[in-house]
Coordinates of C-alpha atoms in Angstrom, one line a residue:
X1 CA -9.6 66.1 -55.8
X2 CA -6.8 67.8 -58.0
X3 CA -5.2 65.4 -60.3
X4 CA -2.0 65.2 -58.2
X5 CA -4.4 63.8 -55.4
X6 CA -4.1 67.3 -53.6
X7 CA -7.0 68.3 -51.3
X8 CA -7.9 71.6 -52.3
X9 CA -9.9 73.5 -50.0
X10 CA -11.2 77.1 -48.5
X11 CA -11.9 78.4 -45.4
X12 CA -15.2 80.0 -45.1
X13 CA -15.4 82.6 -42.1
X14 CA -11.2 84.1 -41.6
X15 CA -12.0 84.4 -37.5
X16 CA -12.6 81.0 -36.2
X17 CA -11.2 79.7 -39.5
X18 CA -7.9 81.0 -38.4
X19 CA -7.0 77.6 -37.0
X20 CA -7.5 75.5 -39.8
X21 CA -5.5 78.2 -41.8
X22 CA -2.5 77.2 -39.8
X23 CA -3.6 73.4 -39.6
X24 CA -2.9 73.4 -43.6
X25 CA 0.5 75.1 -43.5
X26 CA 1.6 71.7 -40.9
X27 CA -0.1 69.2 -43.0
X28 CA 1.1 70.4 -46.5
X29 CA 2.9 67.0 -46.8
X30 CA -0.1 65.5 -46.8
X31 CA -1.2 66.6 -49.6
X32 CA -3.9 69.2 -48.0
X33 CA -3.7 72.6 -49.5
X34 CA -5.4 75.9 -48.7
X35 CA -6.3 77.6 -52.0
X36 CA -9.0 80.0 -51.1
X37 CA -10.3 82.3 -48.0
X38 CA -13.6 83.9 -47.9
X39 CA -15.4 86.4 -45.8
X40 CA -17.9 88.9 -45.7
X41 CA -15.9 91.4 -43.5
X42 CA -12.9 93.2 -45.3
X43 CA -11.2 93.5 -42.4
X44 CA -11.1 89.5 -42.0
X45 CA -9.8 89.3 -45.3
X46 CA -7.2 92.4 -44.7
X47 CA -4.8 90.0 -42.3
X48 CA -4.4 87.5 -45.8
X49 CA -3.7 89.7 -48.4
X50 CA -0.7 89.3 -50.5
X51 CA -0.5 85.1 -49.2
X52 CA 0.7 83.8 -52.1
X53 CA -1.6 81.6 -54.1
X54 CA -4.5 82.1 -51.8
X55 CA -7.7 84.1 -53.2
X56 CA -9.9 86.3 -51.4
X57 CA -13.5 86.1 -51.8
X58 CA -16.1 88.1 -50.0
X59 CA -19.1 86.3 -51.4
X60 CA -20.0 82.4 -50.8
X61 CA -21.4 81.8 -54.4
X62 CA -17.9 83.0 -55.3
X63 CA -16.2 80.0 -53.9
X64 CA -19.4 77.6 -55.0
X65 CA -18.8 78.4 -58.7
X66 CA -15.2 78.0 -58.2
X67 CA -13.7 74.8 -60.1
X68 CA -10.5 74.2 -58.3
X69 CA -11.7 74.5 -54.7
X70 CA -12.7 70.5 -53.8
X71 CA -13.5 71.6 -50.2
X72 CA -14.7 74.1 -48.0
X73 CA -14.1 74.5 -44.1
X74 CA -17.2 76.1 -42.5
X75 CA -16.3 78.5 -39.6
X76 CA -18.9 81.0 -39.8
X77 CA -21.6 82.0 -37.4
X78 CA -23.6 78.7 -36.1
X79 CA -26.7 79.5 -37.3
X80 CA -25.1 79.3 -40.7
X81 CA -23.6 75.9 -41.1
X82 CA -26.7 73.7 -42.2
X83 CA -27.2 76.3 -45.3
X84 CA -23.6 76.8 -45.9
X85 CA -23.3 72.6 -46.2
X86 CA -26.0 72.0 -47.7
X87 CA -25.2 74.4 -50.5
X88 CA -21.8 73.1 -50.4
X89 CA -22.5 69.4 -50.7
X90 CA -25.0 70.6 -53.8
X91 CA -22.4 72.2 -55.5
X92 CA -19.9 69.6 -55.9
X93 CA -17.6 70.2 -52.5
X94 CA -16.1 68.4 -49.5
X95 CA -18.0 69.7 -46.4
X96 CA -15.8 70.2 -43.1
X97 CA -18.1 71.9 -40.3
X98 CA -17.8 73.8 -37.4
X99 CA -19.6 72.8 -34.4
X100 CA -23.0 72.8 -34.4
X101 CA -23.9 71.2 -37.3
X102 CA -27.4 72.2 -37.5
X103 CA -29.7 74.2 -35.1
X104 CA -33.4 72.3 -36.0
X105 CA -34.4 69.0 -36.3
X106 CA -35.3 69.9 -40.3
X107 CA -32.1 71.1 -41.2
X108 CA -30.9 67.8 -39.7
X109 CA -32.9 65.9 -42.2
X110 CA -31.8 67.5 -44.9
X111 CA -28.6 67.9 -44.1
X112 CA -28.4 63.5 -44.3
X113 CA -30.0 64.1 -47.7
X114 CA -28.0 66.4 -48.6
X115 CA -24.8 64.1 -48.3
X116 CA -26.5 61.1 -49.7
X117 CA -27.6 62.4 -53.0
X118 CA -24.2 64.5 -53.4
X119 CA -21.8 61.5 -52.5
X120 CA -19.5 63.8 -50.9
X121 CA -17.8 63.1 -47.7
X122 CA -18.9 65.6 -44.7
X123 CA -17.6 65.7 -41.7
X124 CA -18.1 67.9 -38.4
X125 CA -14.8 69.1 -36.7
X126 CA -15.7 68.6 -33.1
X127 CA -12.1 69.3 -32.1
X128 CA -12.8 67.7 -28.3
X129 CA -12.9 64.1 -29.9
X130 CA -9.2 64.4 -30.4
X131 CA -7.7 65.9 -27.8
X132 CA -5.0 63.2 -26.6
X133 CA -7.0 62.6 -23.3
X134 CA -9.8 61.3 -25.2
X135 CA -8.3 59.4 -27.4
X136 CA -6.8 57.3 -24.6
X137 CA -10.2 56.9 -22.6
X138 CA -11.0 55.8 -26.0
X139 CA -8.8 53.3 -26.4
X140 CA -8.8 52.1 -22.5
X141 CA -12.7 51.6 -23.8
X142 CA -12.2 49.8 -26.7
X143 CA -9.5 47.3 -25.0
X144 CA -12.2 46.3 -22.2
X145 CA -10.5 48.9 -18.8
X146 CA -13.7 50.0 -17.8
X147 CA -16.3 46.8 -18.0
X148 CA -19.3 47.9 -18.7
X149 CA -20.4 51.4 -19.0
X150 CA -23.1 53.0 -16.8
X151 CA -22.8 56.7 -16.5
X152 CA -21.4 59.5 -18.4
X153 CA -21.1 63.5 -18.2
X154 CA -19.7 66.8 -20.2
X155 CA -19.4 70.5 -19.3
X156 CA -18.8 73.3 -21.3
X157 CA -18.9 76.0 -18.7
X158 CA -17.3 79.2 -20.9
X159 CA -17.8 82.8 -19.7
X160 CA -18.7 84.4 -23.1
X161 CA -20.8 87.5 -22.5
X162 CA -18.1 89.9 -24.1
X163 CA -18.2 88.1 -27.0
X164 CA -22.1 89.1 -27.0
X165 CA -21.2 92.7 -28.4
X166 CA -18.7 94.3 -30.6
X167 CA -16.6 97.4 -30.2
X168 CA -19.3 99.5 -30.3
X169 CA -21.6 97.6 -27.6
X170 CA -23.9 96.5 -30.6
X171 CA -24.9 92.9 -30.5
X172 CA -23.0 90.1 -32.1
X173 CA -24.3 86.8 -33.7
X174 CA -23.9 85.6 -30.4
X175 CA -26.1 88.6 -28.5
X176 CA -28.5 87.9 -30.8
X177 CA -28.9 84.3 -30.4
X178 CA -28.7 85.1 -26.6
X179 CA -32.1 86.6 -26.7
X180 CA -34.3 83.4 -27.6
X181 CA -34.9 81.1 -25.4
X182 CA -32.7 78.2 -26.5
X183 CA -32.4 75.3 -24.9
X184 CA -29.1 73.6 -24.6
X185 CA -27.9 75.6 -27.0
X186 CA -24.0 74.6 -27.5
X187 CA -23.6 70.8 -26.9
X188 CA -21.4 69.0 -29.3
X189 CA -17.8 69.9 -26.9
X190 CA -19.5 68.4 -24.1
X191 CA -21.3 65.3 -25.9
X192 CA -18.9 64.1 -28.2
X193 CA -15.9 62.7 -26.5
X194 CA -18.5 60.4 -24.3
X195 CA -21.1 59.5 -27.7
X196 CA -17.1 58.2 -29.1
X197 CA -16.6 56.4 -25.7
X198 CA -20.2 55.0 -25.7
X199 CA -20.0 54.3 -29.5
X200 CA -23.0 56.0 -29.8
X201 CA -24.4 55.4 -33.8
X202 CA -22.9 52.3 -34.1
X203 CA -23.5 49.6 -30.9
X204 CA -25.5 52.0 -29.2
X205 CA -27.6 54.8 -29.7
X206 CA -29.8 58.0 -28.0
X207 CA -32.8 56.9 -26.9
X208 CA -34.5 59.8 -25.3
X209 CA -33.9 63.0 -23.1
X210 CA -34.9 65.7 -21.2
X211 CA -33.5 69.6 -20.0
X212 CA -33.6 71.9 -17.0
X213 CA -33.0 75.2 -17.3
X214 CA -31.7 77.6 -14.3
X215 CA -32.8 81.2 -14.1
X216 CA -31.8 83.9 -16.7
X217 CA -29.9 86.5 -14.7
X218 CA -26.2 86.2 -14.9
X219 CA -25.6 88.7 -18.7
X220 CA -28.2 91.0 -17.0
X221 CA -25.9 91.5 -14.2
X222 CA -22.8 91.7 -16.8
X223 CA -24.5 94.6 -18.6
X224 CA -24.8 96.3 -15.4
X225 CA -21.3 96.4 -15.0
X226 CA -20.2 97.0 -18.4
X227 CA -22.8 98.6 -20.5
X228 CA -24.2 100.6 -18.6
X229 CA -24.8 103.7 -22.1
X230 CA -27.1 100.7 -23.3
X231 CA -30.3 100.8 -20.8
X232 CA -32.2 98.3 -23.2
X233 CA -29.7 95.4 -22.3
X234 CA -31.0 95.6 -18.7
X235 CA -35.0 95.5 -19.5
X236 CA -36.5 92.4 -17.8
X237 CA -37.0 90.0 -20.3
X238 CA -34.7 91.7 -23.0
X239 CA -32.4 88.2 -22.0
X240 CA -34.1 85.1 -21.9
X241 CA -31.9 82.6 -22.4
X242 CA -30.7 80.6 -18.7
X243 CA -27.4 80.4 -17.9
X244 CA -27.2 77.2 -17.4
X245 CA -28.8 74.2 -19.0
X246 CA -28.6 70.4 -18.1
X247 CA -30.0 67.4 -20.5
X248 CA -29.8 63.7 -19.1
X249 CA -29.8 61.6 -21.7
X250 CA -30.7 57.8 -21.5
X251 CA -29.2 55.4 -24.5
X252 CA -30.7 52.4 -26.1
X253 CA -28.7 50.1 -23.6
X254 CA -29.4 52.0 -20.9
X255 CA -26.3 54.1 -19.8
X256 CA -27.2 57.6 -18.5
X257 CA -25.2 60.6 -19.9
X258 CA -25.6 64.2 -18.5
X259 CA -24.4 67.1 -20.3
X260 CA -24.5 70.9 -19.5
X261 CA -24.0 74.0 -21.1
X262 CA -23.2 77.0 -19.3
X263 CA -21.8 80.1 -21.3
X264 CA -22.9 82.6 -19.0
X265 CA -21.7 82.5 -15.6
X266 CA -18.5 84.1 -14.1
X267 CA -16.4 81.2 -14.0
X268 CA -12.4 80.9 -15.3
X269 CA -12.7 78.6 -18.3
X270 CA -11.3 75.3 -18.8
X271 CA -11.3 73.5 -22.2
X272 CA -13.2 69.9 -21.1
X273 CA -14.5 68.9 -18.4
X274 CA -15.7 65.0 -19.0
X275 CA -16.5 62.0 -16.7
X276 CA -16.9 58.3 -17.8
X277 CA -18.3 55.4 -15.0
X278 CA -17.7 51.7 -15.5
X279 CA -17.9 48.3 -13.9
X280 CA -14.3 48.2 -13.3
X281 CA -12.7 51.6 -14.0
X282 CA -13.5 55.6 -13.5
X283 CA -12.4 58.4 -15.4
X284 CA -12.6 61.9 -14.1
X285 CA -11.5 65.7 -15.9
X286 CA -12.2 67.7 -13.6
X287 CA -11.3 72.0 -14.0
X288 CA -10.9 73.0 -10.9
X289 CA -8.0 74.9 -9.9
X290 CA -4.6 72.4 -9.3
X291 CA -6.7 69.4 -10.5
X292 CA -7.1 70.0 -13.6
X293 CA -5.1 66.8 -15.0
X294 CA -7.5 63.9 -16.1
X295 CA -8.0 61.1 -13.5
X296 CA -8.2 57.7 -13.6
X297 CA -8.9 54.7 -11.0
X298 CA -8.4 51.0 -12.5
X299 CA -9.8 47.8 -10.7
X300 CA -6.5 46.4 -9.5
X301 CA -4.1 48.4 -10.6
X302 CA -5.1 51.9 -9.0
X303 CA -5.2 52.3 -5.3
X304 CA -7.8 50.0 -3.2
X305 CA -8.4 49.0 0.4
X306 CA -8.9 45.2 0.9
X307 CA -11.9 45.0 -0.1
X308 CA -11.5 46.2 -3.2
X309 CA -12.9 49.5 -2.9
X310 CA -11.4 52.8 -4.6
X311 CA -9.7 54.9 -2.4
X312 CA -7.4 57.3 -4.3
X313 CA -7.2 58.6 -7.9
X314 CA -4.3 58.6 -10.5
X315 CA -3.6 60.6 -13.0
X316 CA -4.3 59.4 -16.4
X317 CA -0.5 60.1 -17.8
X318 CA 0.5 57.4 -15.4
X319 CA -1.2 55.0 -18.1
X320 CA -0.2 57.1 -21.3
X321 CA 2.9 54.8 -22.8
X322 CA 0.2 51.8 -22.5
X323 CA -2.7 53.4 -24.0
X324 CA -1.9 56.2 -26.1
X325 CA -3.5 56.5 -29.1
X326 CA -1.6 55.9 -32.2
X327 CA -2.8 59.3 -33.5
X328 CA -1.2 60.6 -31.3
X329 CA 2.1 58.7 -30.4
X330 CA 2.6 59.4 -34.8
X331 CA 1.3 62.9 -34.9
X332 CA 1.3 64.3 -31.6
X333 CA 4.3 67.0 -31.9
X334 CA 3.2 68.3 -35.1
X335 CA -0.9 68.3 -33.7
X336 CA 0.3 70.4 -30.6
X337 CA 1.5 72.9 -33.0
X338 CA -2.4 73.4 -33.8
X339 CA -5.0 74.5 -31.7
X340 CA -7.7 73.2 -29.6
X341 CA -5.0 70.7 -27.5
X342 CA -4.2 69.5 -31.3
X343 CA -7.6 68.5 -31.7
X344 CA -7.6 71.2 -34.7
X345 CA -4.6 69.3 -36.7
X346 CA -6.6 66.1 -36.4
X347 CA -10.0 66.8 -37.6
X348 CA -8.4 68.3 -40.8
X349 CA -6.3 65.8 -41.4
X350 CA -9.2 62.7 -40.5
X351 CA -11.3 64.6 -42.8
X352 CA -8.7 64.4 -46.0
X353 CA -8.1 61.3 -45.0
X354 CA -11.6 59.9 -45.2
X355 CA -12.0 61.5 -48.9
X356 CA -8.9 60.0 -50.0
X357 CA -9.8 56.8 -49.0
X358 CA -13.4 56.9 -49.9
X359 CA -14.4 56.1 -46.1
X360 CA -16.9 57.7 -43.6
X361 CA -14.8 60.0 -41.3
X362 CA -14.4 59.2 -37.7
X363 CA -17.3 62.0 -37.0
X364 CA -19.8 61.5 -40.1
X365 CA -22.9 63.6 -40.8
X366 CA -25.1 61.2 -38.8
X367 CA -23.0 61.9 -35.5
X368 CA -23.6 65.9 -36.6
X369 CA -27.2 65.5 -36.8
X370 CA -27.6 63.3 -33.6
X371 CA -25.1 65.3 -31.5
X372 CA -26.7 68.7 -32.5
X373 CA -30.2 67.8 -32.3
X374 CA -29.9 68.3 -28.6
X375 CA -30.0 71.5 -29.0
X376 CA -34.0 71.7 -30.7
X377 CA -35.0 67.9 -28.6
X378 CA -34.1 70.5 -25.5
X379 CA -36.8 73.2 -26.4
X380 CA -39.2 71.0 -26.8
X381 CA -38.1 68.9 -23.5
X382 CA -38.2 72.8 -21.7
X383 CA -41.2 73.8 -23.5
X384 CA -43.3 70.5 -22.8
X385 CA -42.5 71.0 -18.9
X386 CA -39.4 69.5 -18.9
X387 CA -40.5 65.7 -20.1
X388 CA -39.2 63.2 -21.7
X389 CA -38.9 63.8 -25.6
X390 CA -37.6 60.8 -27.9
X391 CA -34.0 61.2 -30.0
X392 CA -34.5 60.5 -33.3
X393 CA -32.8 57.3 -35.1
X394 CA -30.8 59.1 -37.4
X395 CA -28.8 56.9 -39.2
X396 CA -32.1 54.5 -38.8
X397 CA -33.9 56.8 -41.4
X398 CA -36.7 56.8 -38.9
X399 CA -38.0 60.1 -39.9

């Protein structure tokens, strides 16, 4: 941190780091400021030349060896982020992540290590945890709404084969990674909002889990349609990914949480897609079309025949002066001027704030690890016939 307690940070990757580029020009009060922007493609570093005081670096060791970058903002290809930290952490810098953190259980491991023995703060920006929805289940959790907690569930159900080729019908990052089979391969959108209502890490944890897989057909039957020059794309077997995958997930104290991935499938997207179950309340984001408002039912307040039974949903806003978050009833107009629902304006400024104040942010490098180790627990769970495979205690140092 710069001697005028400034947070001086880059963003690694210009594409996806585009958000957090324009996260720092709302939160220069705070004392966050973006000094650097690095990328391997010139034509990602094209769009931010001439920005005052900002360099341009093409090379990663670049901004390592630089002395007056405190942070760096990892939004590079996923298969990058456990190296990219790691490196990071080692060299003296901050470490915010994009989501996943890591993409094997070993990186996972060392990425904990990594933290410890560097006593920097690292923090993964799983952008869903702060969306204002979630932050009011949150606090309806934490103030005792829904009783005790049985059953929860998250979708991310994102039609992204044209982002699995460039201009040229070459494959991406993405194409590439579509090839393996790989488990539940994007979970952190879906799981994280319900491990933050189930306070998973801290009074409860993952206990074990295991994935289905569907069948592998719907990108075949997209590169029928649309790349049709490229007869390899269509092989059988050139694909083997499924499109969808679904992991249950039982905790330590015995709630069950269900979370599926599906970035293959024609289906309009909608950003969450999240339900939480509990002795006295229900909450409900669905994404279909007209109801895509969050829901709520409360034990005697919401609707209920005379026995006490449910019997018609309201919508969450109806609670929102009550229970909004104070995040959000303090930042909330200058968050919606970010992206990701505002979740982008909040996970840079939680993770500042957690340096300054020499705390753990609210999404530490434990909840990384443990969120994105569903992705490798998965394969094995598919691989070993779809059993039961045990989560590891993370923050337990269980290895």
């Amino acid at each position: 941190m710069s001697s005028k307690n400034t947070l001086r940070f880059a963003v690694i990757g210009s594409r996806r780091g585009r958000s957090f580029i324009h996260s720092a020009e709302t939160l220069k009060e705070d004392g966050i400021q973006l000094v650097a922007i690095c990328d391997t493609s010139p034509k990602g570093l094209k769009e931010w030349e001439g920005d005052s005081g900002v360099k341009l670096y093409s090379n990663y060791e670049q901004v390592l060896n630089d002395p007056e970058i405190d942070a760096v903002c990892i939004a590079t290809p996923v298969p990058l982020h456990a190296a990219q930290a790691i490196a990071a952490l080692d060299a003296g810098k901050h470490v915010l992540s994009e989501v996943t953190a890591v993409m094997t259980l070993e990186d996972g491991w060392a990425l904990i290590d990594a933290v410890k023995r560097s006593g920097r703060t690292y923090m993964m920006a799983e952008n869903y945890c702060f969306m204002e929805p979630v932050l009011q289940v949150q606090r309806m959790v934490e103030e005792g709404v829904f009783g005790e907690i049985t059953f929860a569930s998250g979708s991310y159900i994102h039609d992204c084969r044209e982002l699995l080729f460039d201009e040229k019908g070459d494959l991406t990052w993405r194409g590439n990674l579509r090839r393996k089979a790989f488990g539940n391969a994007y979970p952190t959108h879906s799981l994280g909002p319900v491990a933050r209502w189930l306070d998973i890490n801290r009074s409860d944890r993952l206990k074990s889990l295991s994935t289905r897989e569907s069948r592998t057909v719907a990108v075949n039957h997209y590169v029928g349609r649309h790349h049709v020059d490229r007869p390899e794309y269509a092989e059988p077997g050139f694909w083997s990914h499924p499109d969808t995958t679904s992991t249950s997930i039982h905790t330590e104290k015995g709630v069950l949480i269900d979370i599926r991935v599906d970035w293959a499938s024609a289906r309009p997207h909608w950003m969450a897609r999240h339900e939480l179950q509990g002795t006295k309340a229900s909450f409900c984001w669905p994404d279909s079309p007209g109801k895509s408002e969050p829901l709520i039912w409360i034990q005697d307040r919401s609707p209920q025949n005379a026995k006490g039974t449910a019997t018609e949903w309201e919508p969450l806003s109806k609670y929102r002066d009550e229970f909004i978050h104070p995040l959000w009833r303090e930042h909330g107009e200058a968050a919606m001027k970010a992206g990701h629902g505002g979740g982008d304006y909040f996970v840079l400024r939680e993770f500042c704030a957690a340096i300054r104040e020499g705390r753990a942010p609210m999404i530490d490098v434990y909840d990384a690890v443990t969120w994105s180790s569903i992705t490798p627990l998965s394969i094995q769970s598919i691989a070993g016939g779809n059993n039961s495979v045990a989560v590891p205690d993370f923050k337990g140092n269980c290895r």
